[in-house]
GROMACS .gro file of C-alpha atoms in nm:
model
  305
    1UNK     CA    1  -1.238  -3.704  -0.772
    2UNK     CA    2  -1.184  -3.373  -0.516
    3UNK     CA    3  -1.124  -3.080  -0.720
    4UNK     CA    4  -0.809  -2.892  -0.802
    5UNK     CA    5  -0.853  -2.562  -0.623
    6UNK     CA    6  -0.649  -2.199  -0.737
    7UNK     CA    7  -0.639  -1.890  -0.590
    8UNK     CA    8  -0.536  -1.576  -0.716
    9UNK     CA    9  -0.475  -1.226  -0.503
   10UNK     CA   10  -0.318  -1.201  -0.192
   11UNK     CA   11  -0.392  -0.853   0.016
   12UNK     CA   12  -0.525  -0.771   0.363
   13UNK     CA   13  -0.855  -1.038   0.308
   14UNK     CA   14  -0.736  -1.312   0.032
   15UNK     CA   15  -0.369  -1.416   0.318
   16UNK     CA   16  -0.660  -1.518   0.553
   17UNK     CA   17  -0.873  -1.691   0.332
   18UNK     CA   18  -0.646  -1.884   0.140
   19UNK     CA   19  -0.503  -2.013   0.459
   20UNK     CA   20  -0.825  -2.135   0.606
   21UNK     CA   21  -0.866  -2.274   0.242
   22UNK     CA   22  -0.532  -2.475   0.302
   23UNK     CA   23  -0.545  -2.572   0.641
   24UNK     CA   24  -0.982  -2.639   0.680
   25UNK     CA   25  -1.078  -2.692   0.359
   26UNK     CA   26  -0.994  -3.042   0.329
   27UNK     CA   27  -0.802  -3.036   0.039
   28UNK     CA   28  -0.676  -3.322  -0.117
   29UNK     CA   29  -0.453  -3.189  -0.409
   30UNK     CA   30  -0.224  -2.840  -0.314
   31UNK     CA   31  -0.377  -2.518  -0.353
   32UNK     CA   32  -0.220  -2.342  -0.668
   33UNK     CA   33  -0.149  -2.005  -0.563
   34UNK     CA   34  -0.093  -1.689  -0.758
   35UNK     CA   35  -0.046  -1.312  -0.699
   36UNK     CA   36   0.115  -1.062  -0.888
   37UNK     CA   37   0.368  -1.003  -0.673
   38UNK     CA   38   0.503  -1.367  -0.679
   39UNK     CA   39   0.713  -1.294  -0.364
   40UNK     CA   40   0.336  -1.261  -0.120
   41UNK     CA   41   0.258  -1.591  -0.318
   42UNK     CA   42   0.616  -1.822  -0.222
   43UNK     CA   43   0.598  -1.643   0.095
   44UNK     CA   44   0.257  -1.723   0.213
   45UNK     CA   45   0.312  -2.091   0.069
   46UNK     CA   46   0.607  -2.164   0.301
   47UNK     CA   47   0.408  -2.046   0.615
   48UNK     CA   48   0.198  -2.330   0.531
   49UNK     CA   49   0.167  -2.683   0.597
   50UNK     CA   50   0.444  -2.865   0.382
   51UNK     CA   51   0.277  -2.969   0.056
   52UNK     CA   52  -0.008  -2.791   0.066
   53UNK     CA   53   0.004  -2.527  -0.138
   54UNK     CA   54   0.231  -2.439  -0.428
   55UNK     CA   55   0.308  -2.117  -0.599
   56UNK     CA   56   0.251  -2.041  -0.968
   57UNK     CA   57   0.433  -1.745  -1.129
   58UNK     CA   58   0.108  -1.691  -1.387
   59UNK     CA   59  -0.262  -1.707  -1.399
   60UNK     CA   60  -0.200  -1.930  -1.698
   61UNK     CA   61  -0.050  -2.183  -1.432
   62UNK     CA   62  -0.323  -2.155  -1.192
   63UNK     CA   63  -0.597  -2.184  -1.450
   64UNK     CA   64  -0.496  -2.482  -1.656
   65UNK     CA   65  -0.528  -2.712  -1.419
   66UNK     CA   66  -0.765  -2.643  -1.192
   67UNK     CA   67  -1.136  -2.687  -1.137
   68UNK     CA   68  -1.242  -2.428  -0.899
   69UNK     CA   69  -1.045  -2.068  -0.905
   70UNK     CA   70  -1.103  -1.814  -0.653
   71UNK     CA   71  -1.035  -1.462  -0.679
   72UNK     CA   72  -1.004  -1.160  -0.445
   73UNK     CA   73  -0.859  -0.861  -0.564
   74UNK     CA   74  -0.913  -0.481  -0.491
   75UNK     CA   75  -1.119  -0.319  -0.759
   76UNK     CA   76  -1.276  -0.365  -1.076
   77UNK     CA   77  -1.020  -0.319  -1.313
   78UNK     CA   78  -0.792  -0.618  -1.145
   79UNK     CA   79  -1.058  -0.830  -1.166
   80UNK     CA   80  -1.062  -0.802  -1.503
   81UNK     CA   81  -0.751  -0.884  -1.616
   82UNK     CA   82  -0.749  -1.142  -1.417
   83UNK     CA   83  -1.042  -1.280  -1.586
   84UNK     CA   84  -0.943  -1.188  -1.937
   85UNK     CA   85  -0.608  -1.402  -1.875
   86UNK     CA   86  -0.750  -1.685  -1.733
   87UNK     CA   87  -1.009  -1.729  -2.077
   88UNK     CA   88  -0.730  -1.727  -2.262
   89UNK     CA   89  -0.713  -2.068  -2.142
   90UNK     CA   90  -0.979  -2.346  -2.212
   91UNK     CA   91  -1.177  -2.316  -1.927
   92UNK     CA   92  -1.493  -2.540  -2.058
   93UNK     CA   93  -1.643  -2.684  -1.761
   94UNK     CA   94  -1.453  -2.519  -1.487
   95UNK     CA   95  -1.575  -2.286  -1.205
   96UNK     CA   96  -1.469  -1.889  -1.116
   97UNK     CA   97  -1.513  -1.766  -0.811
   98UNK     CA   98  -1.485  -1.384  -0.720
   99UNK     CA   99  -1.475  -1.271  -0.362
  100UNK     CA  100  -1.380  -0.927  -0.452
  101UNK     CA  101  -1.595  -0.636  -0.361
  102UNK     CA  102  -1.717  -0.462  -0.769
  103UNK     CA  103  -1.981  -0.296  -0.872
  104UNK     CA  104  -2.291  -0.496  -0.958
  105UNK     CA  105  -2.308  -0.441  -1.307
  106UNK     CA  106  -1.905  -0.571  -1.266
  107UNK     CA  107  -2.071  -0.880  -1.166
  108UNK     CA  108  -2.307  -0.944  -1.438
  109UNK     CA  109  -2.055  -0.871  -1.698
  110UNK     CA  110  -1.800  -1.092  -1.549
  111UNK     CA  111  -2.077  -1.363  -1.564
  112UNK     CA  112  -2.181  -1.310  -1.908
  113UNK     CA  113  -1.800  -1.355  -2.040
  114UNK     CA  114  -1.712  -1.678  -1.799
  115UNK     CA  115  -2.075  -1.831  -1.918
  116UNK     CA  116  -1.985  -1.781  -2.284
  117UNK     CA  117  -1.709  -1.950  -2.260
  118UNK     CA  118  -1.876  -2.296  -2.081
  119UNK     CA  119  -1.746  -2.211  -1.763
  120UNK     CA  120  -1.956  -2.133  -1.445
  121UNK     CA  121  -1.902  -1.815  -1.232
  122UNK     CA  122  -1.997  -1.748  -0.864
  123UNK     CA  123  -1.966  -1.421  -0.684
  124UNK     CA  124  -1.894  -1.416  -0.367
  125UNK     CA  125  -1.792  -1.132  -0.206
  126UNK     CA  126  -1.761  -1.132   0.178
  127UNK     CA  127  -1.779  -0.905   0.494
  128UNK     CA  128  -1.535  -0.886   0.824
  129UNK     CA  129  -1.251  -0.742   0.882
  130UNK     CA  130  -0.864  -0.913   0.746
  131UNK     CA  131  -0.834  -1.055   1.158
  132UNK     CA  132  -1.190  -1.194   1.111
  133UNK     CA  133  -1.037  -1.322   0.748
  134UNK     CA  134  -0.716  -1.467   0.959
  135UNK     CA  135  -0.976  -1.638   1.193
  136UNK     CA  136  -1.217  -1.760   0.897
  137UNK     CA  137  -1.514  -1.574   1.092
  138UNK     CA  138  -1.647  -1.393   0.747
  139UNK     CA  139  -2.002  -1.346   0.643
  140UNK     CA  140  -2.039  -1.488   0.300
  141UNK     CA  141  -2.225  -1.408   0.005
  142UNK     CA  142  -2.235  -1.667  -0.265
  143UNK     CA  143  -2.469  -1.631  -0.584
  144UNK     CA  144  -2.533  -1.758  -0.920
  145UNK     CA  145  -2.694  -2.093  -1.013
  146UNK     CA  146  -2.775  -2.354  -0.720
  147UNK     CA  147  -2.543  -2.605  -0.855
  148UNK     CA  148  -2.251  -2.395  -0.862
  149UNK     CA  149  -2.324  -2.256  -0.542
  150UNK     CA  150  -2.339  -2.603  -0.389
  151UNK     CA  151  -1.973  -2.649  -0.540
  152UNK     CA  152  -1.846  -2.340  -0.302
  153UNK     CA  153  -2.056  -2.403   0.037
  154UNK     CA  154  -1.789  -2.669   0.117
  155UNK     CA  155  -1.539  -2.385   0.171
  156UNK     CA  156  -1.720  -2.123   0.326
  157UNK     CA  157  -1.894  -2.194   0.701
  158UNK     CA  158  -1.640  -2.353   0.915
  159UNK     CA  159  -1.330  -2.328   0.660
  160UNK     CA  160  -1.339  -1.904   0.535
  161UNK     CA  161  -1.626  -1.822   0.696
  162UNK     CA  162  -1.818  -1.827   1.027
  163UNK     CA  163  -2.219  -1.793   0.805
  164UNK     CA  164  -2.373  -1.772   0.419
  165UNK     CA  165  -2.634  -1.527   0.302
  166UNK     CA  166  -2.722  -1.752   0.029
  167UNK     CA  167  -2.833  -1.625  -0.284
  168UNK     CA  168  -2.840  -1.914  -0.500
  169UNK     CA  169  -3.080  -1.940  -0.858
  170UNK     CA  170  -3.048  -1.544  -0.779
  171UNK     CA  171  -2.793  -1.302  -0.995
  172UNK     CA  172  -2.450  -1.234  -0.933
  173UNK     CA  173  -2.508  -0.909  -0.875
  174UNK     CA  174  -2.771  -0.962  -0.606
  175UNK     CA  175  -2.466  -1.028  -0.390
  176UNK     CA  176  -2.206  -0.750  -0.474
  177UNK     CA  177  -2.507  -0.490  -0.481
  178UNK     CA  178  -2.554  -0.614  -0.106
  179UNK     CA  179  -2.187  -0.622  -0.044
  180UNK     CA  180  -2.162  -0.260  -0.171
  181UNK     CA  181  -2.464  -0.116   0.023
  182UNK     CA  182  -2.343  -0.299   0.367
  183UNK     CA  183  -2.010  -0.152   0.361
  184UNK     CA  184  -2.168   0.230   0.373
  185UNK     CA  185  -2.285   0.069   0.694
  186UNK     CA  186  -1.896   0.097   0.786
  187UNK     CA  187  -1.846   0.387   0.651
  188UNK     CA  188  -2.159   0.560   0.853
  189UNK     CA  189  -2.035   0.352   1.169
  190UNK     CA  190  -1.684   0.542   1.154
  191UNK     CA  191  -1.852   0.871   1.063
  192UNK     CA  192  -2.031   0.856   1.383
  193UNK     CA  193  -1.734   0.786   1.603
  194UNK     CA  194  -1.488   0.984   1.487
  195UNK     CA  195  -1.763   1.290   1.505
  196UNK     CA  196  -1.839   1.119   1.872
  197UNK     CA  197  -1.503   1.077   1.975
  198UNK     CA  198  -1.382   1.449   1.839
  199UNK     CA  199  -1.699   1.613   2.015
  200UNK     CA  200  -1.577   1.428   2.349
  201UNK     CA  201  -1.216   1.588   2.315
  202UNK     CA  202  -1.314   1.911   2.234
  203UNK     CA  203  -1.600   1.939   2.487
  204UNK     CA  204  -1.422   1.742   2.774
  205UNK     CA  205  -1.635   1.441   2.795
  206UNK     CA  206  -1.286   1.291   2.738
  207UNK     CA  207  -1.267   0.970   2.459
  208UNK     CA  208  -1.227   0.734   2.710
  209UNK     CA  209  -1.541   0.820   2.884
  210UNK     CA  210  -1.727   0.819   2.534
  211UNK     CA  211  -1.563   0.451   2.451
  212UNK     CA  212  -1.706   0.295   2.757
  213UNK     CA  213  -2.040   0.386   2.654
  214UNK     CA  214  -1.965   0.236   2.320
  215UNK     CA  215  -1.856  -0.126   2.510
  216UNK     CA  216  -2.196  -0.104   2.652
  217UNK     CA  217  -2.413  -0.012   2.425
  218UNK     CA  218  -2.248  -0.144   2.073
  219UNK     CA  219  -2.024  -0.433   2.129
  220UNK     CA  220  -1.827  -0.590   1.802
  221UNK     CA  221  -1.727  -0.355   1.544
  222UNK     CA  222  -1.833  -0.057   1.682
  223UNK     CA  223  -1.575  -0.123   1.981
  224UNK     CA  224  -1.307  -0.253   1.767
  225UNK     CA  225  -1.352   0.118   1.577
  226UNK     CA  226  -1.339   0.292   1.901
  227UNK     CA  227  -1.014   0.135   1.989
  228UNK     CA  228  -0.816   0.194   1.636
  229UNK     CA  229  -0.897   0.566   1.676
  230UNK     CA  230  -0.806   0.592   2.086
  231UNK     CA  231  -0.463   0.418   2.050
  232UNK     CA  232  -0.367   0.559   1.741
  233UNK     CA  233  -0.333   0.342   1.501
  234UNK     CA  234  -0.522   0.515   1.237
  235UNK     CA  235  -0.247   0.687   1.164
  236UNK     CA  236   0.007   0.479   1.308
  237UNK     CA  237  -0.011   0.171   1.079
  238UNK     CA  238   0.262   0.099   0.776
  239UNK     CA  239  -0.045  -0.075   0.602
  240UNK     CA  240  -0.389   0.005   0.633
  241UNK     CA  241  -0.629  -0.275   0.697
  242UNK     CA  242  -0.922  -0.097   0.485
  243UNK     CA  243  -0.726   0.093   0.223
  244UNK     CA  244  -0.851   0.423   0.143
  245UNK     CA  245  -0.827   0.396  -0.252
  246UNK     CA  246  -1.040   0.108  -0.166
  247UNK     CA  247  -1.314   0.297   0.021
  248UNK     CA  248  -1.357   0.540  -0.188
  249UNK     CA  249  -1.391   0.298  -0.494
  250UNK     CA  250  -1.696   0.141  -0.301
  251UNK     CA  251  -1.828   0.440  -0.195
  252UNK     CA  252  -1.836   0.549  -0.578
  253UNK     CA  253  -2.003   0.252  -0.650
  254UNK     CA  254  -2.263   0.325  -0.413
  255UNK     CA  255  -2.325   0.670  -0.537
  256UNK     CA  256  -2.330   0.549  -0.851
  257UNK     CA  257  -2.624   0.294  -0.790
  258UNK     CA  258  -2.826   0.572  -0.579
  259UNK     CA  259  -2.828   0.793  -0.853
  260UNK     CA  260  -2.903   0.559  -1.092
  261UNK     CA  261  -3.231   0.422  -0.922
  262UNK     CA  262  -3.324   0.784  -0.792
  263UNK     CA  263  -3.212   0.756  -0.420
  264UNK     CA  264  -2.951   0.949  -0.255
  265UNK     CA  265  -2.765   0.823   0.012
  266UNK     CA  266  -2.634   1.187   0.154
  267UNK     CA  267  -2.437   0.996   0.496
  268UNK     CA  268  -2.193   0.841   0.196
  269UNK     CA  269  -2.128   1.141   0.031
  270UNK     CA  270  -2.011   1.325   0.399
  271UNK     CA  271  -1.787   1.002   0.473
  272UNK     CA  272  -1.670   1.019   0.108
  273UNK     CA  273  -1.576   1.372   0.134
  274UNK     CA  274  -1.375   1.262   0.473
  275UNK     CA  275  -1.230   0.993   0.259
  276UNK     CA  276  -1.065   1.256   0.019
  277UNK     CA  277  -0.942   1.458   0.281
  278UNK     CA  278  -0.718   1.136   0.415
  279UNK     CA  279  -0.604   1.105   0.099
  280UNK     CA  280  -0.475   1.441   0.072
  281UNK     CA  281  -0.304   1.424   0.407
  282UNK     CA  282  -0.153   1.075   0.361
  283UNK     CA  283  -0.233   0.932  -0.003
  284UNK     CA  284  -0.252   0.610  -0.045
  285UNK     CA  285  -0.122   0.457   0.336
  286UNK     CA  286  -0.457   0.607   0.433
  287UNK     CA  287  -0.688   0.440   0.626
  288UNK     CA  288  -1.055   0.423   0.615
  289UNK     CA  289  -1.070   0.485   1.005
  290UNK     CA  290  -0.835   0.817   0.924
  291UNK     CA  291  -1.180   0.993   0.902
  292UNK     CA  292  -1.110   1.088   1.266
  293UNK     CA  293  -0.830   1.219   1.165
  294UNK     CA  294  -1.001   1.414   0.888
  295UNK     CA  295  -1.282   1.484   1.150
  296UNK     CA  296  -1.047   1.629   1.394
  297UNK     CA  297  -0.897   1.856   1.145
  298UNK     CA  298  -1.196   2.065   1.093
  299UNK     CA  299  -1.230   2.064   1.403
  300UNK     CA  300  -0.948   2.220   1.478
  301UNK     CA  301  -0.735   1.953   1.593
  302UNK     CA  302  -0.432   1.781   1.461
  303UNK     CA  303  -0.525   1.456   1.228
  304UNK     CA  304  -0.327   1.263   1.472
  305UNK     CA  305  -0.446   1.211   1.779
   0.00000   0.00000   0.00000
């Protein structure tokens, strides 16, 4: 018999996902959805095929009946609660799976509580951007026993995602320690363009000059970067795509495991201090590419461009 599948959290990553989930994932039962603003849950269920999907207005709802329940939330305290509600429930024999980005020892916690309780756990955090989430062209990171593992691969390459770094029989927090350190690969990556792009305004390379070299030389993200700050949209956007609050909750994280296994990681800790200078100028809306804008300013240009 297919399993009943739930997922919980809707932002920028878990729209995408869960609608790959729906419409590639070969699903025989409708996906139970649940978010805590119910309205991003009914919504996102009548974009999709009729039938498919359904609501729930609790986690209580999603749990109960369902084998596998995926999660992808925004920090460590969300996921949580949500974890603390769904054992409330008998879940003896059933499967969690969290996609969210935590810290590592988040990870091993989480699986110590869901284990004690007969149930299985599986983190999987994953990397791309929400379009490459919209386009089910993530990299994901599933780990915890094989078994388990097996249960999930069905849903990742060719349904949420376009490969798996596979890290079954390894820990859960093999794969959110990786997730952590790989996004202060972003975070370096926008450093070094908005300090590019800023040094090619104020010296008169000119940006667009500067962003054909990028085409050239580092296609993909880089690029993609490039363009956000050039047009705008930075600073332009209603909703960020790679909330600030966000960044700087992984880039904690990453501080936090440098200093705790005597490393420093000094790039993070520039792009960090950029990171609390958007949130000064724009709070929460910020984005993480407004460190041109934070860039600019001590440079002596406006934060938007």
């Amino acid at each position: 018999m297919a399993p009943q599948i739930a997922w919980i959290g809707l932002g920028n990553m878990g729209r995408g996902m869960c609608k790959n989930l729906v419409e590639k994932g070969n699903l025989d039962k409708p996906l139970l959805i649940f978010n805590r603003t119910k309205k991003r849950a009914d919504d996102l269920s009548a974009q999709l095929p009729s039938g498919k999907s359904a609501a729930v207005g609790t986690i209580d709802e999603a749990v109960k009946t369902s084998d596998i329940i995926f999660a992808c939330v925004g920090d460590d305290k969300a996921i949580n609660e949500i974890v603390d509600a769904a054992l409330q429930n008998d879940v003896k024999g059933k499967l969690i799976v969290d996609c969210s980005t935590v810290h590592p020892e988040t990870s091993e916690a989480l699986a110590k509580r869901i284990t004690e309780k007969s149930a299985g756990f599986v983190a999987c955090p994953v990397f791309g951007a929400p379009a490459m989430a919209d386009n089910g062209q993530l990299i994901c990171l599933p780990a915890g026993p094989a078994e388990l593992v097996d249960k999930v691969k069905p849903y990742l390459t060719g349904v949420m995602g376009r490969a798996v770094i596979d890290f079954s029989d390894q820990a859960p927090s093999k794969a959110t320690l990786l997730k952590v350190i790989g996004n202060t690969f972003v975070f370096n990556m926008i450093e070094t363009l908005s300090e590019g792009h800023t040094m090619a305004e104020k010296t008169g390379l000119g940006t667009e000059n500067l962003h054909k070299f990028v085409e050239l030389m580092f296609p993909g993200p880089y690029v993609a970067y490039s363009n956000r700050m050039q047009s705008g949209d930075y600073h332009k956007r209603e909703e960020p795509l790679f909330a600030i609050d966000l960044a700087r909750k992984d880039a904690r994280h990453a501080l936090d495991l440098a200093k705790n296994n005597g490393a420093r990681m000094r790039a993070v800790e520039v792009a960090d201090a950029h990171f609390a200078d958007v949130q000064k100028h724009v709070g929460s809306k910020g984005d993480v590419a407004g460190i041109y804008g934070a860039v600019r300013q001590e440079s002596g240009l406006k934060y938007e461009n």
